[in-house]
PDB file of C-alpha atoms in Angstrom:
ATOM      1  CA  MET A 117      35.736  -4.300 -73.365  1.00 68.00           C
ATOM      2  CA  MET A 118      37.135  -7.786 -72.769  1.00 83.00           C
ATOM      3  CA  THR A 119      35.844 -10.617 -74.893  1.00 94.00           C
ATOM      4  CA  THR A 120      34.308 -13.621 -73.178  1.00 97.00           C
ATOM      5  CA  LEU A 121      35.095 -16.931 -74.847  1.00 98.00           C
ATOM      6  CA  ILE A 122      32.450 -19.580 -74.209  1.00 98.00           C
ATOM      7  CA  ILE A 123      34.009 -23.067 -74.212  1.00 98.00           C
ATOM      8  CA  PRO A 124      31.509 -25.937 -74.049  1.00 98.00           C
ATOM      9  CA  GLY A 125      32.441 -29.516 -73.328  1.00 96.00           C
ATOM     10  CA  TYR A 126      31.646 -32.816 -75.003  1.00 96.00           C
ATOM     11  CA  ARG A 127      28.711 -32.502 -77.426  1.00 94.00           C
ATOM     12  CA  GLY A 128      28.722 -28.706 -77.084  1.00 95.00           C
ATOM     13  CA  SER A 129      26.196 -26.904 -74.955  1.00 90.00           C
ATOM     14  CA  GLU A 130      22.700 -27.634 -76.176  1.00 88.00           C
ATOM     15  CA  LYS A 131      20.029 -25.011 -76.792  1.00 89.00           C
ATOM     16  CA  GLY A 132      18.833 -23.574 -73.489  1.00 89.00           C
ATOM     17  CA  HIS A 133      22.133 -24.308 -71.672  1.00 94.00           C
ATOM     18  CA  TRP A 134      23.402 -21.355 -69.628  1.00 95.00           C
ATOM     19  CA  GLN A 135      26.409 -21.012 -71.985  1.00 96.00           C
ATOM     20  CA  ARG A 136      24.115 -20.654 -75.024  1.00 95.00           C
ATOM     21  CA  GLN A 137      22.001 -18.121 -73.151  1.00 94.00           C
ATOM     22  CA  TRP A 138      25.160 -16.188 -72.285  1.00 95.00           C
ATOM     23  CA  LEU A 139      26.025 -16.025 -75.990  1.00 95.00           C
ATOM     24  CA  ALA A 140      22.544 -14.714 -76.809  1.00 93.00           C
ATOM     25  CA  GLU A 141      22.634 -12.048 -74.084  1.00 92.00           C
ATOM     26  CA  ASP A 142      26.234 -10.791 -74.292  1.00 92.00           C
ATOM     27  CA  GLU A 143      27.463  -9.190 -77.508  1.00 92.00           C
ATOM     28  CA  THR A 144      31.076  -9.458 -76.303  1.00 91.00           C
ATOM     29  CA  ALA A 145      30.783 -13.242 -75.915  1.00 96.00           C
ATOM     30  CA  ARG A 146      32.087 -15.549 -78.604  1.00 97.00           C
ATOM     31  CA  LEU A 147      31.685 -19.322 -78.930  1.00 97.00           C
ATOM     32  CA  VAL A 148      34.808 -21.426 -79.367  1.00 98.00           C
ATOM     33  CA  GLU A 149      33.230 -23.685 -81.994  1.00 97.00           C
ATOM     34  CA  GLN A 150      34.873 -27.083 -82.324  1.00 97.00           C
ATOM     35  CA  ASP A 151      34.729 -28.964 -85.630  1.00 95.00           C
ATOM     36  CA  ASP A 152      33.534 -32.169 -83.974  1.00 96.00           C
ATOM     37  CA  TRP A 153      31.746 -31.996 -80.617  1.00 96.00           C
ATOM     38  CA  GLU A 154      31.060 -35.750 -80.649  1.00 95.00           C
ATOM     39  CA  ASN A 155      34.670 -36.931 -81.036  1.00 96.00           C
ATOM     40  CA  PRO A 156      36.909 -34.787 -78.845  1.00 97.00           C
ATOM     41  CA  VAL A 157      40.613 -34.808 -79.710  1.00 98.00           C
ATOM     42  CA  LEU A 158      42.721 -32.654 -77.417  1.00 98.00           C
ATOM     43  CA  SER A 159      45.200 -31.478 -80.071  1.00 98.00           C
ATOM     44  CA  GLN A 160      42.400 -30.405 -82.418  1.00 98.00           C
ATOM     45  CA  TRP A 161      40.393 -28.685 -79.694  1.00 98.00           C
ATOM     46  CA  LEU A 162      43.527 -26.897 -78.447  1.00 98.00           C
ATOM     47  CA  HIS A 163      44.279 -25.683 -81.979  1.00 98.00           C
ATOM     48  CA  VAL A 164      40.814 -24.124 -82.278  1.00 98.00           C
ATOM     49  CA  LEU A 165      41.037 -22.534 -78.822  1.00 98.00           C
ATOM     50  CA  GLU A 166      44.518 -21.138 -79.480  1.00 98.00           C
ATOM     51  CA  ALA A 167      43.475 -19.701 -82.850  1.00 97.00           C
ATOM     52  CA  THR A 168      40.506 -18.003 -81.192  1.00 97.00           C
ATOM     53  CA  LEU A 169      42.723 -16.637 -78.406  1.00 96.00           C
ATOM     54  CA  ALA A 170      45.130 -15.221 -80.989  1.00 95.00           C
ATOM     55  CA  GLU A 171      42.197 -13.223 -82.399  1.00 95.00           C
ATOM     56  CA  THR A 172      40.964 -12.124 -78.955  1.00 95.00           C
ATOM     57  CA  PRO A 173      43.934 -11.694 -76.596  1.00 94.00           C
ATOM     58  CA  GLY A 174      43.035 -10.832 -73.036  1.00 94.00           C
ATOM     59  CA  ALA A 175      39.800 -12.831 -73.096  1.00 96.00           C
ATOM     60  CA  ILE A 176      37.967 -14.296 -70.126  1.00 97.00           C
ATOM     61  CA  LEU A 177      37.330 -18.014 -70.700  1.00 98.00           C
ATOM     62  CA  VAL A 178      34.042 -19.511 -69.514  1.00 98.00           C
ATOM     63  CA  ALA A 179      34.323 -23.284 -69.754  1.00 98.00           C
ATOM     64  CA  HIS A 180      32.015 -26.142 -68.869  1.00 98.00           C
ATOM     65  CA  SER A 181      32.782 -29.837 -68.298  1.00 98.00           C
ATOM     66  CA  LEU A 182      35.361 -31.156 -70.802  1.00 98.00           C
ATOM     67  CA  GLY A 183      35.923 -27.517 -71.821  1.00 98.00           C
ATOM     68  CA  CYS A 184      37.452 -26.998 -68.347  1.00 98.00           C
ATOM     69  CA  VAL A 185      39.896 -29.805 -69.011  1.00 98.00           C
ATOM     70  CA  LEU A 186      40.759 -28.179 -72.348  1.00 98.00           C
ATOM     71  CA  VAL A 187      41.542 -24.908 -70.556  1.00 98.00           C
ATOM     72  CA  SER A 188      43.683 -26.721 -67.976  1.00 98.00           C
ATOM     73  CA  HIS A 189      45.751 -28.234 -70.814  1.00 98.00           C
ATOM     74  CA  LEU A 190      46.029 -24.811 -72.485  1.00 98.00           C
ATOM     75  CA  ALA A 191      47.663 -23.443 -69.332  1.00 97.00           C
ATOM     76  CA  SER A 192      51.019 -25.070 -70.109  1.00 96.00           C
ATOM     77  CA  ARG A 193      51.178 -23.619 -73.623  1.00 97.00           C
ATOM     78  CA  PRO A 194      52.543 -20.203 -74.688  1.00 96.00           C
ATOM     79  CA  SER A 195      49.097 -19.003 -75.784  1.00 96.00           C
ATOM     80  CA  ALA A 196      47.971 -19.112 -72.130  1.00 97.00           C
ATOM     81  CA  ALA A 197      49.640 -15.704 -71.816  1.00 95.00           C
ATOM     82  CA  HIS A 198      46.609 -14.330 -73.706  1.00 95.00           C
ATOM     83  CA  VAL A 199      44.132 -15.502 -71.039  1.00 97.00           C
ATOM     84  CA  ALA A 200      42.883 -12.835 -68.631  1.00 95.00           C
ATOM     85  CA  GLY A 201      41.038 -15.355 -66.479  1.00 96.00           C
ATOM     86  CA  ALA A 202      38.920 -18.500 -66.561  1.00 98.00           C
ATOM     87  CA  LEU A 203      35.660 -19.605 -65.014  1.00 98.00           C
ATOM     88  CA  LEU A 204      35.752 -23.412 -64.922  1.00 98.00           C
ATOM     89  CA  VAL A 205      32.273 -24.812 -64.286  1.00 98.00           C
ATOM     90  CA  ALA A 206      31.681 -28.477 -63.455  1.00 98.00           C
ATOM     91  CA  PRO A 207      35.012 -29.838 -64.696  1.00 98.00           C
ATOM     92  CA  ALA A 208      34.848 -33.359 -66.077  1.00 98.00           C
ATOM     93  CA  ASP A 209      37.025 -36.156 -64.759  1.00 98.00           C
ATOM     94  CA  ALA A 210      38.783 -36.976 -68.045  1.00 98.00           C
ATOM     95  CA  GLU A 211      40.812 -39.703 -66.340  1.00 97.00           C
ATOM     96  CA  ARG A 212      37.717 -41.648 -65.310  1.00 97.00           C
ATOM     97  CA  MET A 213      36.003 -40.892 -68.636  1.00 97.00           C
ATOM     98  CA  ALA A 214      39.038 -42.204 -70.567  1.00 97.00           C
ATOM     99  CA  VAL A 215      38.794 -45.542 -68.750  1.00 97.00           C
ATOM    100  CA  GLN A 216      35.097 -45.813 -69.641  1.00 95.00           C
ATOM    101  CA  ASP A 217      35.396 -44.591 -73.255  1.00 97.00           C
ATOM    102  CA  PRO A 218      38.616 -44.381 -75.305  1.00 96.00           C
ATOM    103  CA  LYS A 219      37.428 -41.254 -77.141  1.00 96.00           C
ATOM    104  CA  PHE A 220      38.462 -39.216 -74.059  1.00 97.00           C
ATOM    105  CA  ARG A 221      42.011 -40.611 -73.751  1.00 97.00           C
ATOM    106  CA  SER A 222      43.710 -37.583 -75.286  1.00 98.00           C
ATOM    107  CA  PHE A 223      42.336 -35.379 -72.471  1.00 98.00           C
ATOM    108  CA  ALA A 224      43.860 -37.556 -69.729  1.00 97.00           C
ATOM    109  CA  PRO A 225      45.669 -37.244 -67.451  1.00 97.00           C
ATOM    110  CA  LEU A 226      44.280 -34.091 -65.905  1.00 97.00           C
ATOM    111  CA  PRO A 227      46.957 -31.398 -65.623  1.00 97.00           C
ATOM    112  CA  ARG A 228      48.171 -30.899 -62.073  1.00 97.00           C
ATOM    113  CA  HIS A 229      49.966 -27.556 -62.046  1.00 96.00           C
ATOM    114  CA  ASN A 230      49.132 -23.926 -61.402  1.00 97.00           C
ATOM    115  CA  LEU A 231      47.252 -22.514 -64.366  1.00 97.00           C
ATOM    116  CA  GLY A 232      49.185 -19.248 -64.270  1.00 95.00           C
ATOM    117  CA  PHE A 233      46.125 -17.022 -64.778  1.00 96.00           C
ATOM    118  CA  PRO A 234      43.230 -16.076 -62.480  1.00 96.00           C
ATOM    119  CA  SER A 235      40.620 -18.798 -62.321  1.00 97.00           C
ATOM    120  CA  ILE A 236      37.584 -19.987 -60.414  1.00 97.00           C
ATOM    121  CA  VAL A 237      36.298 -23.562 -60.264  1.00 98.00           C
ATOM    122  CA  ALA A 238      32.573 -23.970 -59.588  1.00 97.00           C
ATOM    123  CA  ALA A 239      31.742 -27.560 -58.631  1.00 98.00           C
ATOM    124  CA  SER A 240      28.794 -29.494 -57.311  1.00 97.00           C
ATOM    125  CA  ARG A 241      28.661 -32.116 -54.575  1.00 98.00           C
ATOM    126  CA  ASP A 242      26.587 -34.469 -56.742  1.00 97.00           C
ATOM    127  CA  ASP A 243      28.130 -33.997 -60.189  1.00 97.00           C
ATOM    128  CA  PRO A 244      28.139 -37.386 -61.934  1.00 97.00           C
ATOM    129  CA  TYR A 245      31.193 -36.399 -64.017  1.00 97.00           C
ATOM    130  CA  MET A 246      33.632 -35.499 -61.210  1.00 97.00           C
ATOM    131  CA  SER A 247      33.682 -36.056 -57.488  1.00 98.00           C
ATOM    132  CA  PHE A 248      33.471 -32.972 -55.330  1.00 98.00           C
ATOM    133  CA  ASN A 249      36.706 -33.865 -53.514  1.00 98.00           C
ATOM    134  CA  LYS A 250      38.624 -34.239 -56.774  1.00 98.00           C
ATOM    135  CA  ALA A 251      37.263 -30.923 -58.095  1.00 98.00           C
ATOM    136  CA  GLN A 252      38.314 -29.233 -54.851  1.00 98.00           C
ATOM    137  CA  ALA A 253      41.789 -30.784 -54.996  1.00 98.00           C
ATOM    138  CA  LEU A 254      42.250 -29.739 -58.637  1.00 98.00           C
ATOM    139  CA  ALA A 255      41.160 -26.187 -57.855  1.00 98.00           C
ATOM    140  CA  GLU A 256      43.832 -26.025 -55.175  1.00 98.00           C
ATOM    141  CA  VAL A 257      46.549 -27.397 -57.483  1.00 98.00           C
ATOM    142  CA  TRP A 258      45.430 -25.114 -60.328  1.00 98.00           C
ATOM    143  CA  GLY A 259      45.599 -22.080 -58.023  1.00 97.00           C
ATOM    144  CA  SER A 260      41.902 -21.453 -58.593  1.00 97.00           C
ATOM    145  CA  GLY A 261      39.289 -19.930 -56.360  1.00 96.00           C
ATOM    146  CA  PHE A 262      36.572 -22.419 -55.482  1.00 97.00           C
ATOM    147  CA  VAL A 263      32.785 -22.108 -55.393  1.00 96.00           C
ATOM    148  CA  ASP A 264      30.804 -24.884 -53.717  1.00 96.00           C
ATOM    149  CA  MET A 265      27.594 -25.137 -55.756  1.00 95.00           C
ATOM    150  CA  GLN A 266      26.122 -27.553 -53.194  1.00 96.00           C
ATOM    151  CA  PHE A 267      23.862 -30.102 -54.918  1.00 96.00           C
ATOM    152  CA  ALA A 268      23.674 -28.689 -58.438  1.00 93.00           C
ATOM    153  CA  GLY A 269      24.354 -31.805 -60.509  1.00 92.00           C
ATOM    154  CA  HIS A 270      26.461 -31.122 -63.604  1.00 95.00           C
ATOM    155  CA  ILE A 271      25.388 -27.458 -63.641  1.00 93.00           C
ATOM    156  CA  ASN A 272      23.532 -27.896 -66.918  1.00 90.00           C
ATOM    157  CA  ILE A 273      19.954 -27.960 -68.213  1.00 86.00           C
ATOM    158  CA  GLU A 274      19.187 -31.334 -66.607  1.00 88.00           C
ATOM    159  CA  SER A 275      20.083 -29.919 -63.199  1.00 89.00           C
ATOM    160  CA  GLY A 276      18.088 -26.714 -63.715  1.00 81.00           C
ATOM    161  CA  PHE A 277      20.742 -24.357 -65.094  1.00 81.00           C
ATOM    162  CA  GLY A 278      19.212 -22.793 -68.175  1.00 79.00           C
ATOM    163  CA  SER A 279      19.721 -19.205 -67.130  1.00 82.00           C
ATOM    164  CA  TRP A 280      22.504 -18.695 -64.593  1.00 89.00           C
ATOM    165  CA  PRO A 281      23.210 -15.005 -63.892  1.00 87.00           C
ATOM    166  CA  GLU A 282      25.683 -15.875 -61.132  1.00 92.00           C
ATOM    167  CA  ALA A 283      28.097 -17.140 -63.801  1.00 94.00           C
ATOM    168  CA  HIS A 284      28.366 -13.577 -65.123  1.00 92.00           C
ATOM    169  CA  ILE A 285      29.161 -12.324 -61.627  1.00 93.00           C
ATOM    170  CA  LEU A 286      31.903 -14.928 -61.193  1.00 94.00           C
ATOM    171  CA  ALA A 287      33.458 -14.101 -64.587  1.00 94.00           C
ATOM    172  CA  ASP A 288      33.173 -10.366 -63.917  1.00 91.00           C
ATOM    173  CA  SER A 289      35.127 -10.805 -60.694  1.00 90.00           C
ATOM    174  CA  MET A 290      38.163 -11.616 -62.829  1.00 85.00           C
ATOM    175  CA  ARG A 291      37.714  -8.524 -65.012  1.00 78.00           C
ATOM    176  CA  ARG A 292      37.690  -5.897 -62.285  1.00 62.00           C
ATOM    177  CA  PRO A 293      41.263  -6.186 -60.943  1.00 52.00           C
ATOM    178  CA  GLN A 294      42.781  -5.863 -64.414  1.00 49.00           C
ATOM    179  CA  GLU A 295      40.521  -2.960 -65.408  1.00 45.00           C
ATOM    180  CA  ALA A 296      41.328  -1.182 -62.123  1.00 40.00           C
ATOM    181  CA  PHE A 297      45.028  -1.782 -62.702  1.00 36.00           C
ATOM    182  CA  ARG A 298      44.817  -0.289 -66.214  1.00 38.00           C
ATOM    183  CA  THR A 299      42.898   2.726 -64.861  1.00 36.00           C
ATOM    184  CA  GLN A 300      45.487   3.317 -62.123  1.00 37.00           C
ATOM    185  CA  ARG A 301      48.387   3.112 -64.584  1.00 37.00           C
ATOM    186  CA  ALA A 302      46.697   5.574 -66.948  1.00 43.00           C
ATOM    187  CA  ALA A 303      46.183   8.164 -64.197  1.00 44.00           C
TER     188      ALA A 303
END
């Protein structure tokens, strides 16, 4: 069974957030716990993510907000070879955030290259942290599938996403091709 790595963004995912519920419901899910959720530093967050990936190669990454940006930076590093796929939900515009608050500077600029592993971006038309057009453009550059969440805000508790079973379906869509491939090779 593939491990699911839950990767929250800035401030972590609070109690009741769909990522926290996923952790409570799925015994194969594991939180990528950062040392400091309030002061994000890309190099430190990457180190934690890469160490977790080394322990769980072949994981599906389920990222939210600044966690999506973290995953996009991971894509250019050797440890990205251990990623089976990534669900990137409501990516944050680290470039705009860095202009507004220097604590986000290390996450900018946003990577603009193919991620090199299967991925899906789920974005909302009224997300205050990234414009819909920019999310769509990044998904195309990243080589990601794209899910239009319509008017779902930042896809968090404030916008009504405590429980979100559809996230499991999206992540599972990246598991099936690899499992089928392994089954075919074994036959």
